[in-house]
Amino acid sequence: MTRSRRTVLSTGAVALPLALCVALAGPAHAGEQPNNSQGSNTEQSGGSDSTGIYAAARITYSGSVAKGGGRGNVVSADVNWTPPPCWYAPYLGAKDFKKKMSADIEGQMSAPGMGGHAGAALSELQRHYEDDYGWADTPGYKDYNVEKDGEGMFWAAVENPDEPDLLKRNSCNDLPFWVDNGDAPPPQYEEAITPEILAALAYQHMQLPDTKVSLAPEGTTKVNLPTWAWLDKAVFDEVQATAAINAPGFALQATTTAKPVSLTLEPGTKDAETHPASGQCTINADDSIGEPYAKGKADRTPPCGITYLRSSGNGTYDLQATITWDIAWTGTGGAGGDMPDGTFGTTQAVTVQEIQSVNR
C-alpha cells in the first residue's frame, strides 16, 4: 500500500524515514531471546541498545514450540506461504518515547558533518514529534504526545529475526505512531500486530513431535516380504502452539493447532513398492494410521507399508516417513481460520536382505 506521505510531501516523504534511521542508527527489530528461555515457554522481549529501538511489548510463545525461541520444524506444504517478515507493535509510552527519541535526535544533530539532507531530515523528524507537523492520514504530535502519557503508546516496527531476507525484514519502515489504549491502530498500518499475525508466528515456532513409525519386520526385512507400517493414536495426536502479546491497554493471543491427517512413505530406492501405491496412508476412524502386524497376516498386503524388491547389500535404505498436519488457528475476539498444511519427516534406516534358499 502506498502511504499518502510518500506522494504528498516531496521532501518529507523521503526525509522522515531517512531521519528515523539516522537518529536511531538502525531499524526497529524484535527483542533478543532471553538466555534462560527453555522448552515450551519462550518469549521475545523489548528494550534498546546502540543499534536502534526494540518493540517494548513482548511476544510470548507457549505450548509445543521450539526451545530457545527459535524456528520450529514445521514445513509449509504451500511453498508460497511465509511468516510475516515484520510487523508493528506497542513500543513506549509518551514520556519514555520522548526521552529516547529526543536524545537520539539531539545526539545525531550534534554529530560532526551532520548537515545537508541528513540534517534536514532530522529537523523534519523533530518537528513531526514536537511541533505537530504531519500530513494527510498521518498526524503530527505536540511535545511527543506527553499530555496523553498513560492513555496509549507509540508503536514501532519489529523485525522477524527468523526472516533471512534483509529487505523483507526492513519493509515495515513507517515512523513510530501513536495508538490510544483500547483503539485499533490506524488502518493504513496493514502490518500492525493482529491475532492472524500471531497465529503465523506460532506456526513458525511450532515443534511437531519426532515420531518414529512402527515397522514389522523392524529394522531388517526381506526382499519381496511386505513391511507393515503404522502409527498408534497414543503417539500421534494434535499439538498446539500459542503466541501472545501484552502491553498497557493492549492484549492479543492466537493458538495454532496441528492435527495429523496422513503419513507418506518414501522407501529410499526405486526398487520398492509402496502400499497404497501412492505411498500416502490416510488416517483411520480411530485417529491411528496403518495397521499393526499380527500373526496370521503374513499373506496379506498391508494397508500401509512397503515391499522392497532388491537387497540393500552391505548398506541400508533410508525410509522417509513424512506426516502431513492439518493446521488451523483461533484467536482473540473469536478470530480464526485455516492455515497451510504442515509437514515434518523423519528418516529410518532399513536393512533389506535376500531370502536365503536351502539346497536339499
Coordinates of C-alpha atoms in Angstrom, one line a residue:
M1 CA 0.0 0.0 0.0
T2 CA 1.4 3.5 -0.9
R3 CA 1.2 5.9 2.0
S4 CA 0.0 9.4 1.3
R5 CA 3.1 10.9 2.8
R6 CA 5.1 9.3 0.1
T7 CA 3.1 11.1 -2.6
V8 CA 2.0 14.4 -1.0
L9 CA 5.3 15.5 0.5
S10 CA 8.1 15.8 -2.0
T11 CA 10.8 16.2 0.7
G12 CA 9.2 14.7 3.8
A13 CA 8.3 11.5 2.0
V14 CA 12.0 10.6 1.9
A15 CA 13.4 12.7 4.7
L16 CA 11.3 11.3 7.6
P17 CA 12.1 7.6 7.1
L18 CA 15.7 8.6 6.5
A19 CA 15.8 10.7 9.7
L20 CA 14.4 7.8 11.7
C21 CA 17.3 5.5 10.5
V22 CA 19.8 8.3 11.2
A23 CA 18.5 9.1 14.6
L24 CA 18.3 5.6 15.8
A25 CA 21.3 4.1 13.9
G26 CA 19.2 1.2 12.7
P27 CA 15.7 -0.1 12.2
A28 CA 13.4 -1.3 14.9
H29 CA 13.6 -5.0 15.4
A30 CA 12.5 -7.9 17.6
G31 CA 14.0 -8.2 21.0
E32 CA 16.6 -10.8 21.6
Q33 CA 15.7 -14.1 23.1
P34 CA 16.4 -14.3 26.8
N35 CA 19.2 -16.7 27.6
N36 CA 17.2 -18.6 30.2
S37 CA 14.3 -19.5 27.8
Q38 CA 13.6 -23.2 27.8
G39 CA 11.3 -25.7 26.2
S40 CA 7.7 -24.9 25.7
N41 CA 7.6 -21.4 27.1
T42 CA 9.7 -18.7 25.5
E43 CA 9.4 -15.0 24.9
Q44 CA 10.9 -12.2 22.8
S45 CA 11.2 -9.1 24.8
G46 CA 12.0 -5.4 24.2
G47 CA 14.5 -2.8 25.1
S48 CA 17.0 -0.7 23.3
D49 CA 20.8 -0.6 22.6
S50 CA 23.3 1.2 20.4
T51 CA 21.9 -0.4 17.2
G52 CA 18.3 1.0 17.5
I53 CA 15.0 0.5 19.2
Y54 CA 13.2 -2.7 20.1
A55 CA 9.5 -3.1 20.3
A56 CA 8.8 -3.0 24.0
A57 CA 5.9 -5.4 24.1
R58 CA 7.0 -9.0 24.3
I59 CA 5.6 -11.9 22.3
T60 CA 5.3 -15.0 24.5
Y61 CA 5.3 -18.4 23.0
S62 CA 3.9 -21.5 24.8
G63 CA 2.8 -25.0 24.1
S64 CA 4.6 -27.2 21.6
V65 CA 7.2 -24.7 20.4
A66 CA 11.0 -24.9 19.7
K67 CA 13.4 -24.5 22.6
G68 CA 15.1 -21.2 22.9
G69 CA 12.6 -19.3 20.9
G70 CA 13.9 -20.5 17.5
R71 CA 12.1 -21.6 14.4
G72 CA 10.2 -24.8 14.8
N73 CA 10.3 -27.9 12.5
V74 CA 7.0 -27.4 10.5
V75 CA 7.5 -27.1 6.7
S76 CA 4.6 -25.5 4.9
A77 CA 3.0 -27.5 2.2
D78 CA 2.3 -24.2 0.4
V79 CA 5.7 -23.1 -1.0
N80 CA 4.3 -19.5 -1.4
W81 CA 3.4 -19.1 2.3
T82 CA 5.8 -17.4 4.6
P83 CA 5.6 -16.0 8.1
P84 CA 5.4 -12.2 8.4
P85 CA 8.9 -10.6 7.9
C86 CA 8.0 -7.7 10.2
W87 CA 5.1 -6.1 12.0
Y88 CA 4.2 -3.1 14.2
A89 CA 3.7 -3.5 17.9
P90 CA 3.5 -1.3 21.1
Y91 CA 6.8 0.3 21.8
L92 CA 6.9 3.0 24.5
G93 CA 4.6 5.4 26.4
A94 CA 4.8 9.1 25.6
K95 CA 7.3 10.2 28.3
D96 CA 9.6 7.3 27.7
F97 CA 9.4 7.8 23.9
K98 CA 10.2 11.5 24.2
K99 CA 13.2 10.7 26.4
K100 CA 14.5 8.1 23.9
M101 CA 13.7 9.8 20.6
S102 CA 14.7 13.4 21.6
A103 CA 18.0 12.2 23.0
D104 CA 18.8 10.3 19.8
I105 CA 17.8 13.2 17.5
E106 CA 19.8 15.7 19.5
G107 CA 22.8 13.4 19.6
Q108 CA 22.8 13.0 15.8
M109 CA 22.3 16.7 15.2
S110 CA 25.4 17.5 17.2
A111 CA 27.5 14.9 15.4
P112 CA 30.3 16.3 13.1
G113 CA 29.3 16.7 9.5
M114 CA 25.6 16.2 10.1
G115 CA 24.2 18.6 7.5
G116 CA 22.7 18.7 4.1
H117 CA 19.8 16.2 3.5
A118 CA 20.5 14.2 6.7
G119 CA 20.4 17.3 8.8
A120 CA 17.2 18.5 7.1
A121 CA 15.6 15.1 7.7
L122 CA 16.4 15.2 11.4
S123 CA 14.9 18.6 11.6
E124 CA 11.6 17.4 10.0
L125 CA 11.6 14.3 12.3
Q126 CA 11.9 16.6 15.3
R127 CA 9.1 18.9 14.0
H128 CA 6.9 15.8 13.5
Y129 CA 7.1 14.8 17.1
E130 CA 7.5 18.2 18.8
D131 CA 5.6 20.8 16.7
D132 CA 2.5 18.9 15.4
Y133 CA 4.0 18.6 11.9
G134 CA 2.0 15.9 10.0
W135 CA 0.4 15.1 6.6
A136 CA -2.8 13.6 5.1
D137 CA -3.5 10.4 7.2
T138 CA -0.5 10.8 9.5
P139 CA -0.9 13.5 12.2
G140 CA 2.0 15.2 13.9
Y141 CA 2.4 15.3 17.7
K142 CA 2.8 18.2 20.2
D143 CA 5.7 17.6 22.6
Y144 CA 5.7 13.8 21.8
N145 CA 2.1 13.5 23.0
V146 CA 3.3 13.8 26.6
E147 CA -0.1 15.1 27.7
K148 CA -1.6 11.7 26.8
D149 CA 1.0 9.7 28.7
G150 CA -0.6 6.6 30.2
E151 CA -3.5 6.8 27.7
G152 CA -1.8 4.9 24.9
M153 CA 1.6 4.0 23.4
F154 CA 3.8 4.7 20.5
W155 CA 4.0 1.7 18.2
A156 CA 7.1 0.8 16.2
A157 CA 8.3 -1.7 13.6
V158 CA 9.5 -5.1 14.7
E159 CA 11.8 -7.3 12.5
N160 CA 11.2 -11.1 12.5
P161 CA 14.7 -12.4 13.4
D162 CA 14.0 -15.7 11.6
E163 CA 13.4 -13.9 8.2
P164 CA 16.5 -14.4 6.1
D165 CA 15.7 -11.6 3.6
L166 CA 17.1 -8.3 4.9
L167 CA 14.9 -6.2 2.6
K168 CA 11.7 -8.0 3.8
R169 CA 12.8 -7.6 7.4
N170 CA 13.1 -3.9 6.8
S171 CA 9.9 -3.5 4.9
C172 CA 8.0 -2.1 7.9
N173 CA 9.6 1.3 7.6
D174 CA 7.0 3.8 8.9
L175 CA 7.7 6.1 11.7
P176 CA 6.6 5.2 15.2
F177 CA 2.9 6.2 15.6
W178 CA 0.5 6.7 18.5
V179 CA -2.4 4.4 19.4
D180 CA -4.8 5.1 22.3
N181 CA -5.5 2.3 24.7
G182 CA -8.4 0.2 23.5
D183 CA -8.2 1.5 20.0
A184 CA -7.2 -0.3 16.9
P185 CA -4.1 1.0 15.0
P186 CA -4.9 3.3 12.1
P187 CA -5.9 1.3 9.0
Q188 CA -3.0 2.4 6.9
Y189 CA -0.7 0.3 9.0
E190 CA -1.6 -3.0 7.5
E191 CA 1.2 -4.8 9.2
A192 CA 0.1 -3.8 12.8
I193 CA 0.1 -6.9 15.0
T194 CA -3.2 -8.9 14.9
P195 CA -4.3 -12.4 16.0
E196 CA -3.7 -13.6 12.5
I197 CA -0.1 -12.4 12.6
L198 CA 0.4 -14.0 16.0
A199 CA -1.1 -17.3 14.6
A200 CA 1.5 -17.2 11.8
L201 CA 4.3 -16.7 14.3
A202 CA 3.0 -19.6 16.4
Y203 CA 3.1 -21.7 13.2
Q204 CA 6.7 -20.6 12.6
H205 CA 7.7 -21.6 16.1
M206 CA 5.7 -24.8 16.4
Q207 CA 7.6 -28.0 17.1
L208 CA 6.0 -31.2 15.8
P209 CA 6.8 -34.5 17.6
D210 CA 9.7 -36.5 16.2
T211 CA 7.5 -39.7 15.8
K212 CA 9.1 -42.9 14.8
V213 CA 7.0 -45.2 12.6
S214 CA 6.4 -48.7 13.8
L215 CA 7.6 -51.3 11.3
A216 CA 7.2 -55.1 11.1
P217 CA 9.6 -56.6 10.4
E218 CA 11.5 -54.0 12.4
G219 CA 15.0 -52.8 11.2
T220 CA 15.7 -55.8 8.9
T221 CA 13.3 -57.1 6.3
K222 CA 13.5 -59.5 3.3
V223 CA 13.2 -59.0 -0.4
N224 CA 9.6 -59.3 -1.6
L225 CA 8.3 -59.5 2.0
P226 CA 5.7 -56.8 2.8
T227 CA 6.8 -54.5 5.6
W228 CA 3.9 -53.2 7.6
A229 CA 4.0 -49.6 8.9
W230 CA 1.7 -47.9 11.4
L231 CA 1.3 -45.1 13.9
D232 CA -0.8 -45.5 17.1
K233 CA -3.2 -42.8 18.2
A234 CA -1.3 -42.6 21.5
V235 CA 1.8 -41.2 19.9
F236 CA 0.1 -39.4 17.0
D237 CA -2.1 -36.7 18.4
E238 CA -2.8 -33.0 17.7
V239 CA -0.4 -30.3 19.0
Q240 CA -0.9 -26.6 19.8
A241 CA 1.3 -23.6 19.9
T242 CA 0.2 -20.2 21.3
A243 CA 1.7 -16.7 20.7
A244 CA 0.5 -13.8 22.9
I245 CA 1.4 -10.1 23.3
N246 CA 0.6 -8.0 26.3
A247 CA 1.1 -4.2 26.8
P248 CA -0.7 -1.5 28.8
G249 CA -4.2 -1.3 27.3
F250 CA -3.5 -3.9 24.7
A251 CA -3.5 -7.7 24.7
L252 CA -3.8 -10.3 21.9
Q253 CA -3.3 -14.0 21.6
A254 CA -3.6 -16.8 19.0
T255 CA -3.4 -20.5 19.2
T256 CA -2.3 -22.6 16.2
T257 CA -3.5 -26.2 16.2
A258 CA -2.0 -29.0 14.1
K259 CA -3.9 -32.3 13.6
P260 CA -2.3 -35.3 11.8
V261 CA -4.1 -36.4 8.7
S262 CA -1.8 -38.7 6.7
L263 CA 1.6 -40.5 6.5
T264 CA 3.6 -40.6 3.3
L265 CA 6.2 -43.3 2.9
E266 CA 9.3 -42.9 0.6
P267 CA 11.3 -46.2 0.6
G268 CA 14.6 -44.6 -0.3
T269 CA 15.0 -46.7 -3.5
K270 CA 13.2 -47.1 -6.8
D271 CA 13.3 -50.9 -6.3
A272 CA 10.3 -51.0 -4.0
E273 CA 6.5 -50.9 -4.0
T274 CA 4.5 -48.7 -1.6
H275 CA 1.1 -49.7 -0.1
P276 CA -1.0 -48.0 -1.2
A277 CA 0.6 -47.3 -4.5
S278 CA 0.6 -43.5 -3.8
G279 CA 2.6 -44.0 -0.7
Q280 CA 0.1 -41.9 1.3
C281 CA -1.5 -43.7 4.2
T282 CA -4.6 -41.8 5.4
I283 CA -5.8 -41.5 9.0
N284 CA -8.2 -44.2 10.3
A285 CA -11.5 -43.6 12.1
D286 CA -9.8 -44.1 15.5
D287 CA -7.1 -41.5 14.6
S288 CA -4.4 -44.1 14.0
I289 CA -2.6 -44.7 10.7
G290 CA -2.0 -48.0 9.2
E291 CA -2.5 -51.3 10.9
P292 CA -0.2 -53.2 13.3
Y293 CA 1.1 -56.5 12.1
A294 CA -0.1 -59.6 13.9
K295 CA 0.2 -63.4 13.3
G296 CA -1.9 -64.6 10.5
K297 CA -1.4 -61.5 8.4
A298 CA 1.7 -62.8 6.6
D299 CA -0.1 -63.4 3.3
R300 CA -2.0 -60.1 3.3
T301 CA -1.0 -56.8 1.8
P302 CA -0.6 -54.1 4.5
P303 CA -2.9 -51.1 4.2
C304 CA 0.2 -49.0 4.9
G305 CA 3.7 -50.3 4.1
I306 CA 6.5 -51.1 1.7
T307 CA 7.7 -54.2 -0.2
Y308 CA 11.4 -54.0 -1.2
L309 CA 12.3 -55.7 -4.4
R310 CA 16.1 -55.7 -4.1
S311 CA 18.6 -56.2 -1.3
S312 CA 20.3 -53.2 0.3
G313 CA 23.6 -55.1 0.1
N314 CA 26.1 -54.1 2.8
G315 CA 24.2 -50.8 3.4
T316 CA 20.7 -49.7 4.3
Y317 CA 17.8 -47.8 2.6
D318 CA 16.7 -44.5 4.1
L319 CA 13.0 -44.8 4.7
Q320 CA 11.5 -41.3 4.8
A321 CA 8.2 -41.1 6.8
T322 CA 6.5 -37.7 6.4
I323 CA 3.4 -36.8 8.4
T324 CA 1.0 -34.2 7.0
W325 CA -0.8 -32.0 9.5
D326 CA -4.0 -30.0 9.0
I327 CA -3.4 -26.6 10.7
A328 CA -5.9 -24.0 11.8
W329 CA -5.9 -21.2 14.3
T330 CA -8.2 -19.3 16.8
G331 CA -7.5 -16.0 18.5
T332 CA -8.7 -13.0 20.4
G333 CA -12.3 -11.8 19.6
G334 CA -13.3 -15.1 18.0
A335 CA -11.0 -14.7 15.1
G336 CA -9.7 -17.8 13.3
G337 CA -9.3 -19.7 10.1
D338 CA -7.3 -22.3 8.2
M339 CA -3.5 -22.2 7.5
P340 CA -1.4 -24.1 5.0
D341 CA -0.9 -27.8 5.8
G342 CA 2.4 -28.5 7.5
T343 CA 4.7 -31.5 7.1
F344 CA 7.5 -33.0 9.1
G345 CA 9.5 -36.1 8.1
T346 CA 11.9 -38.5 9.8
T347 CA 14.3 -41.0 8.3
Q348 CA 14.7 -44.6 9.5
A349 CA 17.5 -47.0 8.2
V350 CA 16.1 -50.2 6.8
T351 CA 18.2 -53.3 6.0
V352 CA 16.9 -55.5 3.2
Q353 CA 18.3 -59.0 2.8
E354 CA 17.8 -61.6 0.2
I355 CA 15.7 -64.7 1.1
Q356 CA 18.2 -67.5 1.6
S357 CA 17.3 -70.7 -0.3
V358 CA 18.1 -74.1 1.1
N359 CA 19.6 -76.7 -1.2
R360 CA 18.5 -80.3 -0.4

